[in-house]
Amino acid sequence: MADLSVTFAGVHFTNPIVLASGIMGITANSLIHVAHKGKLGGVTTKSIWLTPHQGHKNPVMLGTEHYFINAVGVPDAGIEKAKEELRIYKENKSVPLIANVIASSETDYGMITEAITELEPDLIEVNISCPNIEDEFGKPLACSRVKAAEVTKICKSKTHIPVVIKMSPNVENPVEIAQACEDAGADGLCCFNTFGPGMLIDLESRMPILANKVGGVSGPGIKPLVLKMVNDIYKAVKIPIIGTGGVLTGKDALEMMMCGATLVGVGTMIYYYDIQGFVDMAIEMNDWLDEHNIKNITEIIGALNR
Amino acid sequence: MFERKVPVPIMLNRIDVPIMVKIIDVIQETDNVKTFTLDISLNAKPGQFVNIWLPGIDEKPFSVAEDNGKTLKITFFAIGEFTKKLFACNVGDKIGIRGPYGRAYSWKPNSTLALIAGGYGAAPMYFLAQKAVETNCIIYFIVGAKSKNHLLYLNTISSLPKTFLHIATDDGSMGHKGYNTEVLEKILQKHHIHQVFGCGPEMMLYSVFNLCKKYKTEGQLSMERYMKCGFGVCGQCVMDNTGERVCMEGAVMTTQQLSCIEEFGKYHRDKEGLKKPF
């Protein structure tokens, strides 16, 4: 049995697999259920707003064997409801909790970070990269080096909890933006949010199928894109990375770690293999490490030969 | 020989991007209820649901009222903005569909079953009865509604073999005056019932659940929660406090499963996840 545990920004995880934000993270009981049944290392909440925010109409998620697309529109009942849920989560003493927060302005990012700190999540993940609310809020802040750094600074000034910035893959200069966040004090990076936005259309009705017309693309097809960018960023920063995108199997997760991720965010996988897929991933990772006589999974972080 | 070892994804036997299908028949069941026959089979089983999409308008889940391998039926009540628009569709129009989703009812062949339906729950229950009699089951089928004019599927149910139809209406305009669960209790007292199946409003299902406990009978009830994806990813339909998803660990849940679910019969959640009491 290899040791699958990792430490990320000072937080101990029994294995590197964490539930990505926006998947089954609406209630505390849902997170506890997935963490337990999937034997996860950690879980991430859905994005939490200060005040209630309505999402898009249905359909909000579509999938095929090749790709997945979503435009849920980040619906949320606001911080008051989140407090109730996060308290239930903490009382149950489950795996480490990553609280994902979102806002529509730099000041609000500071306020939601401060508010969520009271609930003492293990990490705070700042979502500045949602690709499917552009109609409402414009280009994500994660697309600008300056804005990404500003938000990082503001959030850092409001909390003692490690801050992870959720990056956008839809930029020309992901490495520069990652460095700007690191310089602004980020304790870690989550690479990445979904790609695009993209669009699926229906031939018969000549209509986009998602109610929001466009949505973020995830699923197996994005894995090679994410592996490359995670590796580029790993080589350029010292802070740890949550590698997220297209991971469906244990071997995918190991590849992500070999490219430089310390934790591996997994979400869309549930669409293909359901919660059992998490358990299978950990088994596959352990088997591979045993076969290669690697005692500790941390040995493979960034171990890509180049 | 090199063998590719790829685990088989769970999503291969259904459609998750809606396809447009023709409405080939429309039956007006009551003033506000219609049955559409769609030119598609999704190999849906009794208790499963499909998502119906009206391009540019919205998408909602519906129980399957029949899937005979060639066509698929849905029976629905024009109650909201979406169902009113659906109600206005005619033969020849095309609507979007994806699925099938959720766990189906499972029954033991050659057994005696009680099926209880409230309102338009009669449609999926009829589908179950139709399949169960093919496996030599005897069925006590109890339908309930506000009044005679709201009762659905009476003729089709009556035409099934080995099926005893019981009716209850709130106003007594047909059958027993009162709740259909009162009829169920009498049947449970009088006959040896192996399994109870229910579909209808949650407070009715909650009474059925209590009767199953009282008479120590296994039950399977079809749950309803606000849904988005239908395939277990978004987490919108999770129930407290087990965190089970109605679309994956339901929609048909066993009474054993429901005995651990605190919110059953108490509250549900809206689009934003806020609790709403029944």
Coordinates of C-alpha atoms in Angstrom, one line a residue:
Chain A
M1 CA 0.0 0.0 0.0
A2 CA 1.5 3.3 -1.1
D3 CA 0.9 6.4 1.0
L4 CA -1.5 8.5 -1.0
S5 CA -1.6 11.4 1.4
V6 CA -0.5 14.9 0.4
T7 CA -0.2 18.3 2.1
F8 CA -1.5 21.3 0.3
A9 CA -0.9 24.8 1.7
G10 CA -0.4 23.3 5.1
V11 CA -3.6 21.2 4.9
H12 CA -3.4 17.4 5.1
F13 CA -5.4 15.3 2.6
T14 CA -5.5 11.5 3.0
N15 CA -5.5 11.2 -0.8
P16 CA -5.1 13.8 -3.6
I17 CA -8.6 13.4 -5.1
V18 CA -10.9 16.3 -4.3
L19 CA -14.5 16.9 -5.5
A20 CA -14.4 19.9 -7.9
S21 CA -16.6 22.9 -7.3
G22 CA -20.1 22.9 -8.8
I23 CA -20.7 19.2 -8.6
M24 CA -23.1 17.9 -5.9
G25 CA -22.0 20.7 -3.6
I26 CA -25.4 22.3 -2.8
T27 CA -25.9 20.8 0.6
A28 CA -23.6 19.7 3.4
N29 CA -25.2 16.2 3.4
S30 CA -24.5 15.9 -0.3
L31 CA -20.8 16.7 0.2
I32 CA -20.6 14.3 3.2
H33 CA -22.4 11.6 1.2
V34 CA -19.9 11.9 -1.8
A35 CA -16.9 12.2 0.4
H36 CA -17.8 9.1 2.3
K37 CA -19.0 6.9 -0.6
G38 CA -16.3 8.1 -2.9
K39 CA -13.5 7.9 -0.2
L40 CA -12.4 11.3 -1.3
G41 CA -9.4 13.3 0.0
G42 CA -11.4 16.5 0.1
V43 CA -14.5 18.3 -1.2
T44 CA -15.2 21.7 -2.7
T45 CA -18.5 23.5 -2.2
K46 CA -20.4 25.1 -5.0
S47 CA -19.6 28.8 -5.6
I48 CA -21.1 30.8 -2.7
W49 CA -22.3 34.4 -3.3
L50 CA -22.9 37.0 -0.6
T51 CA -26.5 37.4 -1.6
P52 CA -28.9 35.0 -3.4
H53 CA -28.2 34.6 -7.1
Q54 CA -30.4 32.9 -9.7
G55 CA -28.9 30.5 -12.2
H56 CA -29.9 29.8 -15.8
K57 CA -33.0 28.0 -17.0
N58 CA -32.8 24.3 -18.1
P59 CA -31.1 22.7 -19.9
V60 CA -28.0 23.5 -17.9
M61 CA -25.9 20.4 -18.5
L62 CA -25.4 18.1 -21.5
G63 CA -23.0 15.3 -22.1
T64 CA -21.8 12.7 -24.6
E65 CA -19.0 10.2 -24.3
H66 CA -16.6 12.7 -25.7
Y67 CA -17.4 16.0 -23.9
F68 CA -19.5 17.7 -21.3
I69 CA -20.9 21.2 -21.3
N70 CA -22.6 23.2 -18.6
A71 CA -24.1 26.6 -18.0
V72 CA -25.7 26.3 -14.6
G73 CA -25.1 30.0 -14.0
V74 CA -23.9 29.7 -10.4
P75 CA -27.3 29.7 -8.6
D76 CA -26.9 30.1 -4.9
A77 CA -29.0 31.0 -1.9
G78 CA -26.2 33.3 -0.5
I79 CA -24.0 33.3 2.5
E80 CA -26.7 32.8 5.2
K81 CA -27.7 29.5 3.7
A82 CA -24.1 28.5 3.2
K83 CA -23.4 29.2 6.9
E84 CA -26.1 26.7 7.9
E85 CA -24.8 24.0 5.5
L86 CA -21.1 24.5 6.3
R87 CA -21.8 24.2 10.0
I88 CA -23.5 20.9 9.4
Y89 CA -20.4 19.8 7.4
K90 CA -18.0 20.8 10.1
E91 CA -20.0 19.1 12.8
N92 CA -19.8 15.8 10.8
K93 CA -15.9 16.0 10.8
S94 CA -15.6 14.7 7.3
V95 CA -12.6 15.3 4.9
P96 CA -11.0 18.8 4.4
L97 CA -13.4 21.3 3.0
I98 CA -12.6 23.8 0.3
A99 CA -15.1 26.7 0.3
N100 CA -15.5 28.1 -3.2
V101 CA -16.6 31.8 -3.3
I102 CA -17.7 34.1 -6.1
A103 CA -18.6 37.8 -6.4
S104 CA -19.4 40.4 -9.0
S105 CA -16.8 43.0 -7.9
E106 CA -13.4 43.1 -6.3
T107 CA -14.9 44.6 -3.0
D108 CA -17.5 41.8 -2.9
Y109 CA -14.8 39.2 -3.2
G110 CA -13.2 40.7 -0.1
M111 CA -16.5 40.6 1.7
I112 CA -17.4 37.0 0.8
T113 CA -13.9 35.9 1.8
E114 CA -14.3 37.6 5.1
A115 CA -17.7 36.1 5.7
I116 CA -16.7 32.6 4.8
T117 CA -13.6 32.7 7.0
E118 CA -15.9 32.7 10.1
L119 CA -17.0 29.2 9.1
E120 CA -13.4 28.0 9.1
P121 CA -13.1 26.0 5.9
D122 CA -9.7 24.4 5.4
L123 CA -9.1 26.3 2.2
I124 CA -10.8 29.1 0.3
E125 CA -11.1 28.8 -3.4
V126 CA -11.8 32.0 -5.2
N127 CA -13.8 31.5 -8.4
I128 CA -12.8 34.4 -10.8
S129 CA -13.1 32.3 -13.9
C130 CA -16.7 31.1 -14.6
P131 CA -17.1 31.2 -18.4
N132 CA -20.9 31.1 -18.4
I133 CA -22.0 34.3 -16.7
E134 CA -20.3 36.7 -19.1
D135 CA -23.7 38.1 -20.2
E136 CA -24.3 39.2 -16.7
F137 CA -20.8 40.2 -15.4
G138 CA -18.5 40.5 -18.4
K139 CA -15.2 38.8 -19.0
P140 CA -14.0 36.8 -16.0
L141 CA -11.4 38.6 -13.8
A142 CA -9.1 35.6 -14.3
C143 CA -8.6 36.7 -17.9
S144 CA -6.6 39.8 -16.7
R145 CA -3.3 39.6 -15.0
V146 CA -3.9 42.9 -13.1
K147 CA -7.4 42.1 -12.0
A148 CA -6.6 38.5 -10.9
A149 CA -3.7 39.9 -8.8
E150 CA -6.0 42.6 -7.3
V151 CA -8.6 40.1 -6.2
T152 CA -6.0 37.8 -4.8
K153 CA -4.6 40.7 -2.7
I154 CA -8.0 41.7 -1.4
C155 CA -9.0 38.2 -0.5
K156 CA -5.7 37.5 1.2
S157 CA -6.1 40.7 3.3
K158 CA -9.5 39.4 4.7
T159 CA -8.6 35.9 5.9
H160 CA -6.0 33.8 7.7
I161 CA -7.1 30.7 5.7
P162 CA -5.0 29.7 2.7
V163 CA -6.4 31.2 -0.5
V164 CA -6.5 29.3 -3.8
I165 CA -7.3 31.1 -7.0
K166 CA -9.4 29.3 -9.6
M167 CA -7.8 30.0 -12.9
S168 CA -9.2 30.3 -16.4
P169 CA -7.8 28.2 -19.2
N170 CA -9.2 30.6 -21.8
V171 CA -6.4 33.1 -21.8
E172 CA -3.3 33.7 -23.9
N173 CA -0.9 33.9 -20.9
P174 CA -1.9 31.4 -18.2
V175 CA 1.6 31.3 -16.8
E176 CA 1.8 35.1 -16.4
I177 CA -1.6 35.2 -14.6
A178 CA -0.5 32.4 -12.4
Q179 CA 2.7 34.3 -11.5
A180 CA 0.7 37.5 -10.9
C181 CA -1.5 35.6 -8.4
E182 CA 1.5 34.1 -6.7
D183 CA 3.1 37.5 -6.4
A184 CA -0.1 38.9 -4.9
G185 CA 0.0 36.3 -2.2
A186 CA -2.0 33.3 -3.4
D187 CA -1.4 30.1 -1.4
G188 CA -2.3 27.9 -4.3
L189 CA -3.9 27.7 -7.7
C190 CA -6.7 25.6 -9.1
C191 CA -6.0 24.9 -12.7
F192 CA -8.6 25.1 -14.3
N193 CA -12.2 26.1 -14.7
T194 CA -14.0 24.9 -17.8
F195 CA -13.1 25.8 -21.4
G196 CA -14.8 28.0 -23.8
P197 CA -17.5 28.9 -23.6
G198 CA -18.7 26.5 -26.2
M199 CA -22.1 25.8 -27.8
L200 CA -24.2 22.8 -28.8
I201 CA -26.9 23.3 -31.3
D202 CA -30.0 21.4 -32.3
L203 CA -30.3 20.9 -36.1
E204 CA -34.1 20.5 -36.1
S205 CA -35.0 23.6 -34.2
R206 CA -31.8 25.6 -35.2
M207 CA -31.4 26.5 -31.6
P208 CA -28.5 26.4 -29.1
I209 CA -29.5 23.7 -26.6
L210 CA -28.3 25.2 -23.4
A211 CA -30.8 27.8 -22.2
N212 CA -27.8 30.1 -21.7
K213 CA -26.8 29.3 -25.3
V214 CA -23.1 28.9 -24.3
G215 CA -21.4 27.0 -21.5
G216 CA -18.1 25.8 -20.1
V217 CA -16.7 22.6 -21.7
S218 CA -15.2 19.8 -19.6
G219 CA -14.8 16.1 -19.9
P220 CA -12.1 13.7 -21.3
G221 CA -11.2 15.9 -24.3
I222 CA -9.8 18.7 -22.3
K223 CA -7.2 16.5 -20.4
P224 CA -4.3 17.1 -22.8
L225 CA -4.9 20.8 -22.8
V226 CA -4.9 20.9 -19.0
L227 CA -1.9 18.7 -18.6
K228 CA 0.2 21.0 -20.8
M229 CA -0.9 24.2 -19.0
V230 CA -0.5 22.7 -15.5
N231 CA 3.0 21.7 -16.4
D232 CA 3.8 25.1 -17.8
I233 CA 2.5 26.8 -14.6
Y234 CA 4.2 24.2 -12.3
K235 CA 7.5 25.2 -13.8
A236 CA 6.9 28.9 -13.3
V237 CA 5.5 29.1 -9.7
K238 CA 6.3 27.7 -6.3
I239 CA 2.8 27.5 -4.9
P240 CA 0.9 24.2 -5.1
I241 CA -1.7 23.4 -7.8
I242 CA -5.0 21.6 -7.8
G243 CA -5.0 20.1 -11.3
T244 CA -8.6 20.0 -12.6
G245 CA -9.9 19.0 -16.1
G246 CA -10.7 15.8 -17.9
V247 CA -9.6 13.4 -15.2
L248 CA -11.7 10.3 -15.3
T249 CA -9.3 7.5 -14.0
G250 CA -6.6 7.0 -11.5
K251 CA -4.0 7.0 -14.3
D252 CA -5.4 10.4 -15.5
A253 CA -4.9 11.7 -11.9
L254 CA -1.4 10.4 -11.8
E255 CA -0.6 12.1 -15.1
M256 CA -2.0 15.4 -13.6
M257 CA 0.3 15.0 -10.6
M258 CA 3.3 14.1 -12.7
C259 CA 2.7 17.4 -14.6
G260 CA 2.8 19.2 -11.3
A261 CA -0.5 19.0 -9.5
T262 CA -0.5 18.3 -5.7
L263 CA -4.3 17.8 -5.6
V264 CA -6.5 16.6 -8.4
G265 CA -9.9 18.1 -8.8
V266 CA -12.5 15.8 -10.2
G267 CA -16.1 16.6 -11.2
T268 CA -17.3 15.6 -14.7
M269 CA -16.0 12.0 -14.0
I270 CA -19.3 11.5 -12.0
Y271 CA -21.1 11.8 -15.3
Y272 CA -19.2 8.8 -16.7
Y273 CA -18.6 6.6 -13.7
D274 CA -20.7 8.0 -10.9
I275 CA -19.4 8.2 -7.3
Q276 CA -17.9 4.7 -7.5
G277 CA -15.5 6.2 -10.0
F278 CA -13.7 8.0 -7.2
V279 CA -13.1 4.8 -5.3
D280 CA -11.8 3.1 -8.5
M281 CA -9.4 6.0 -9.1
A282 CA -7.8 5.7 -5.7
I283 CA -7.4 1.9 -6.2
E284 CA -5.8 2.4 -9.6
M285 CA -3.5 5.1 -8.3
N286 CA -2.4 2.8 -5.5
D287 CA -1.9 -0.2 -7.8
W288 CA 0.3 1.8 -10.2
L289 CA 2.4 3.2 -7.4
D290 CA 2.9 -0.3 -5.9
E291 CA 3.8 -1.7 -9.3
H292 CA 6.4 0.9 -9.7
N293 CA 7.6 0.5 -6.1
I294 CA 6.8 4.1 -5.2
K295 CA 6.1 4.4 -1.5
N296 CA 4.8 7.9 -1.4
I297 CA 2.6 9.6 -4.0
T298 CA 4.4 12.9 -3.3
E299 CA 7.4 11.5 -5.2
I300 CA 5.5 11.8 -8.5
I301 CA 4.4 15.4 -8.1
G302 CA 6.1 17.3 -11.0
A303 CA 8.2 14.2 -11.8
L304 CA 7.7 14.5 -15.5
N305 CA 11.0 13.9 -17.4
R306 CA 11.8 16.7 -19.7
Chain B
M1 CA -2.7 -9.1 -28.3
F2 CA -3.0 -5.8 -26.6
E3 CA -6.3 -5.4 -24.9
R4 CA -7.7 -1.9 -24.1
K5 CA -9.0 -1.9 -20.6
V6 CA -11.4 0.9 -20.4
P7 CA -14.2 0.9 -17.8
V8 CA -17.6 1.1 -19.4
P9 CA -19.2 4.5 -18.8
I10 CA -22.7 4.4 -17.2
M11 CA -24.1 6.9 -19.7
L12 CA -23.9 4.9 -22.8
N13 CA -27.5 3.5 -22.7
R14 CA -29.3 6.8 -22.7
I15 CA -29.4 10.1 -24.5
D16 CA -28.1 13.2 -22.7
V17 CA -28.3 15.7 -25.5
P18 CA -32.0 16.2 -26.3
I19 CA -33.2 15.0 -29.7
M20 CA -36.3 16.4 -31.4
V21 CA -39.1 13.8 -31.8
K22 CA -42.6 14.0 -33.4
I23 CA -45.8 13.9 -31.3
I24 CA -47.7 11.2 -33.1
D25 CA -50.8 11.1 -31.0
V26 CA -52.5 13.3 -28.4
I27 CA -55.2 12.2 -26.0
Q28 CA -57.1 14.8 -23.9
E29 CA -57.5 12.9 -20.6
T30 CA -59.3 15.7 -18.6
D31 CA -59.6 19.5 -19.0
N32 CA -56.0 20.0 -18.0
V33 CA -54.3 16.7 -18.6
K34 CA -53.1 15.3 -21.9
T35 CA -51.2 12.2 -23.0
F36 CA -48.6 12.6 -25.8
T37 CA -47.3 9.6 -27.8
L38 CA -43.8 10.3 -29.1
D39 CA -42.2 8.7 -32.1
I40 CA -39.3 7.2 -30.1
S41 CA -38.4 4.4 -27.7
L42 CA -35.7 5.0 -25.1
N43 CA -36.3 1.5 -23.6
A44 CA -37.5 3.2 -20.5
K45 CA -38.8 1.1 -17.6
P46 CA -41.7 1.8 -15.2
G47 CA -40.7 4.5 -12.7
Q48 CA -38.1 6.1 -14.9
F49 CA -38.4 9.6 -16.2
V50 CA -37.4 11.7 -19.3
N51 CA -36.6 15.4 -19.7
I52 CA -38.7 17.2 -22.2
W53 CA -37.3 20.3 -23.9
L54 CA -39.1 23.0 -25.6
P55 CA -36.4 24.9 -27.5
G56 CA -35.9 28.4 -26.2
I57 CA -38.4 27.9 -23.4
D58 CA -37.3 25.4 -20.8
E59 CA -36.8 21.8 -19.9
K60 CA -38.6 19.7 -17.3
P61 CA -38.7 16.1 -16.1
F62 CA -41.7 13.8 -16.7
S63 CA -42.5 10.3 -15.7
V64 CA -42.8 7.8 -18.5
A65 CA -46.4 6.7 -18.9
E66 CA -45.4 3.9 -21.4
D67 CA -42.5 2.8 -23.5
N68 CA -43.5 -0.2 -25.7
G69 CA -40.2 -0.4 -27.6
K70 CA -41.5 1.7 -30.5
T71 CA -43.2 4.7 -28.9
L72 CA -43.0 6.5 -25.6
K73 CA -45.9 8.2 -23.8
I74 CA -46.0 11.0 -21.2
T75 CA -49.1 12.2 -19.4
F76 CA -49.0 15.7 -17.9
F77 CA -51.0 18.3 -16.2
A78 CA -50.9 21.9 -17.6
I79 CA -50.0 23.6 -14.3
G80 CA -47.1 26.0 -15.0
E81 CA -45.7 28.2 -17.8
F82 CA -43.9 25.2 -19.4
T83 CA -46.6 22.6 -19.2
K84 CA -49.1 25.1 -20.6
K85 CA -46.9 25.6 -23.6
L86 CA -46.5 21.8 -23.9
F87 CA -50.2 21.4 -23.7
A88 CA -50.7 23.6 -26.7
C89 CA -48.5 21.3 -28.9
N90 CA -50.3 19.2 -31.5
V91 CA -49.9 16.0 -33.5
G92 CA -46.9 16.5 -35.9
D93 CA -45.1 19.0 -33.7
K94 CA -41.6 18.1 -32.6
I95 CA -40.4 18.4 -29.0
G96 CA -37.0 17.6 -27.4
I97 CA -36.4 14.5 -25.3
R98 CA -33.5 13.0 -23.4
G99 CA -33.2 10.1 -20.9
P100 CA -34.3 7.7 -19.6
Y101 CA -33.2 8.6 -16.0
G102 CA -33.5 7.2 -12.5
R103 CA -34.1 3.9 -10.9
A104 CA -37.2 1.9 -12.0
Y105 CA -39.7 0.0 -9.9
S106 CA -38.7 -3.6 -9.3
W107 CA -41.2 -6.3 -8.5
K108 CA -41.2 -10.0 -7.9
P109 CA -42.9 -12.0 -10.6
N110 CA -45.9 -14.1 -9.5
S111 CA -46.6 -11.9 -6.5
T112 CA -49.5 -9.8 -5.3
L113 CA -48.9 -6.1 -5.5
A114 CA -50.8 -3.0 -4.4
L115 CA -50.3 0.1 -6.6
I116 CA -51.5 3.4 -5.3
A117 CA -51.7 6.5 -7.5
G118 CA -52.6 10.1 -6.7
G119 CA -53.7 12.4 -9.5
Y120 CA -51.5 12.1 -12.6
G121 CA -49.4 9.5 -10.7
A122 CA -51.9 7.1 -12.4
A123 CA -49.9 7.2 -15.6
P124 CA -46.6 5.7 -14.5
M125 CA -48.5 3.3 -12.2
Y126 CA -50.4 2.0 -15.2
F127 CA -47.1 1.4 -17.0
L128 CA -45.9 -0.6 -14.0
A129 CA -49.2 -2.6 -13.8
Q130 CA -49.0 -3.4 -17.5
K131 CA -45.5 -4.8 -17.1
A132 CA -46.2 -6.6 -13.8
V133 CA -49.2 -8.5 -15.1
E134 CA -47.0 -9.8 -17.9
T135 CA -45.0 -11.5 -15.2
N136 CA -48.1 -13.1 -13.7
C137 CA -48.6 -10.6 -10.8
I138 CA -52.0 -9.9 -9.2
I139 CA -52.6 -6.2 -8.8
Y140 CA -54.8 -4.1 -6.5
F141 CA -54.7 -0.7 -8.2
I142 CA -56.0 2.2 -6.2
V143 CA -56.4 5.6 -7.9
G144 CA -57.3 8.8 -6.1
A145 CA -58.2 12.3 -7.2
K146 CA -60.1 15.4 -6.0
S147 CA -63.2 14.3 -7.9
K148 CA -64.5 12.1 -10.7
N149 CA -63.5 14.5 -13.4
H150 CA -59.8 14.3 -12.3
L151 CA -59.5 10.6 -12.4
L152 CA -57.2 9.3 -15.1
Y153 CA -56.7 6.0 -17.0
L154 CA -59.7 4.3 -15.5
N155 CA -60.6 2.4 -18.7
T156 CA -57.1 1.4 -19.5
I157 CA -56.5 0.1 -16.0
S158 CA -59.9 -1.8 -16.0
S159 CA -58.8 -3.5 -19.2
L160 CA -55.7 -5.1 -17.6
P161 CA -56.0 -8.8 -16.6
K162 CA -55.6 -9.9 -13.0
T163 CA -56.1 -6.2 -11.9
F164 CA -58.6 -5.0 -9.3
L165 CA -59.4 -1.3 -9.6
H166 CA -60.3 0.7 -6.5
I167 CA -61.2 4.4 -6.7
A168 CA -61.2 7.1 -4.1
T169 CA -62.3 10.8 -4.5
D170 CA -62.0 13.6 -2.0
D171 CA -65.6 14.6 -2.7
G172 CA -67.0 11.1 -3.1
S173 CA -68.2 11.7 -6.7
M174 CA -66.8 8.3 -7.5
G175 CA -65.7 5.3 -5.4
H176 CA -64.6 5.7 -1.8
K177 CA -65.2 9.2 -0.3
G178 CA -61.9 10.2 1.2
Y179 CA -58.2 9.4 0.8
N180 CA -56.9 6.6 -1.4
T181 CA -54.6 5.6 1.5
E182 CA -57.7 4.6 3.5
V183 CA -58.5 2.1 0.7
L184 CA -54.9 0.9 0.7
E185 CA -55.1 0.2 4.5
K186 CA -58.2 -1.9 4.0
I187 CA -56.5 -3.9 1.3
L188 CA -53.4 -4.4 3.4
Q189 CA -55.7 -5.7 6.2
K190 CA -57.6 -8.0 4.0
H191 CA -55.1 -9.4 1.5
H192 CA -51.5 -10.7 1.7
I193 CA -49.7 -8.0 -0.3
H194 CA -46.0 -8.6 -1.2
Q195 CA -45.1 -5.1 -2.3
V196 CA -46.7 -1.7 -2.3
F197 CA -45.9 0.8 -5.1
G198 CA -46.8 4.5 -4.9
C199 CA -46.7 7.6 -7.1
G200 CA -48.4 10.9 -6.3
P201 CA -48.1 13.9 -4.0
E202 CA -45.5 13.6 -1.2
M203 CA -47.9 13.7 1.7
M204 CA -49.8 10.8 0.1
L205 CA -46.6 8.9 -0.3
Y206 CA -45.7 9.7 3.4
S207 CA -49.0 8.0 4.5
V208 CA -48.2 5.1 2.2
F209 CA -44.8 4.9 3.8
N210 CA -46.4 4.8 7.3
L211 CA -48.8 2.1 6.2
C212 CA -45.9 0.0 4.8
K213 CA -44.2 0.3 8.2
K214 CA -47.4 -0.6 10.1
Y215 CA -48.2 -3.6 8.0
K216 CA -44.5 -4.6 7.6
T217 CA -44.8 -4.6 3.8
E218 CA -42.0 -3.6 1.4
G219 CA -42.7 -0.4 -0.5
Q220 CA -41.3 1.5 -3.4
L221 CA -42.3 5.1 -3.9
S222 CA -41.6 7.5 -6.7
M223 CA -40.0 10.8 -5.3
E224 CA -40.1 14.2 -6.9
R225 CA -37.6 17.1 -6.3
Y226 CA -36.6 20.1 -8.4
M227 CA -34.2 18.7 -10.9
K228 CA -31.6 20.1 -13.4
C229 CA -29.3 17.6 -15.0
G230 CA -31.2 14.4 -14.3
F231 CA -28.0 12.3 -14.4
G232 CA -26.4 12.8 -11.0
V233 CA -24.0 15.6 -11.6
C234 CA -25.5 18.9 -10.5
G235 CA -26.7 17.8 -7.0
Q236 CA -29.9 19.8 -7.2
C237 CA -32.2 17.0 -6.2
V238 CA -30.2 15.7 -3.1
M239 CA -32.2 14.8 0.0
D240 CA -31.3 15.4 3.6
N241 CA -29.8 13.8 5.5
T242 CA -28.4 10.9 3.4
G243 CA -27.4 13.2 0.6
E244 CA -28.9 10.7 -1.9
R245 CA -29.9 12.1 -5.3
V246 CA -33.5 11.6 -6.5
C247 CA -32.3 11.3 -10.1
M248 CA -29.8 8.5 -9.3
E249 CA -30.6 6.8 -6.0
G250 CA -34.3 7.5 -6.9
A251 CA -36.6 8.5 -8.4
V252 CA -38.1 5.2 -7.1
M253 CA -36.9 4.8 -3.5
T254 CA -37.6 1.9 -1.2
T255 CA -39.3 2.5 2.1
Q256 CA -36.1 1.3 3.7
Q257 CA -34.1 4.0 1.9
L258 CA -36.8 6.6 2.8
S259 CA -36.7 5.7 6.5
C260 CA -33.3 7.3 6.6
I261 CA -34.3 10.4 4.7
E262 CA -35.2 13.2 7.2
E263 CA -36.7 15.6 4.7
F264 CA -39.2 13.0 3.4
G265 CA -42.7 14.3 4.1
K266 CA -41.3 17.5 5.6
Y267 CA -39.6 19.8 3.1
H268 CA -38.1 20.1 -0.4
R269 CA -35.7 22.6 -1.9
D270 CA -36.2 25.3 -4.5
K271 CA -33.9 26.2 -7.4
E272 CA -31.5 28.0 -5.2
G273 CA -31.4 25.2 -2.6
L274 CA -33.6 26.9 0.0
K275 CA -35.9 24.6 2.1
K276 CA -39.6 24.8 1.4
P277 CA -42.0 23.0 3.8
F278 CA -44.8 20.9 2.4

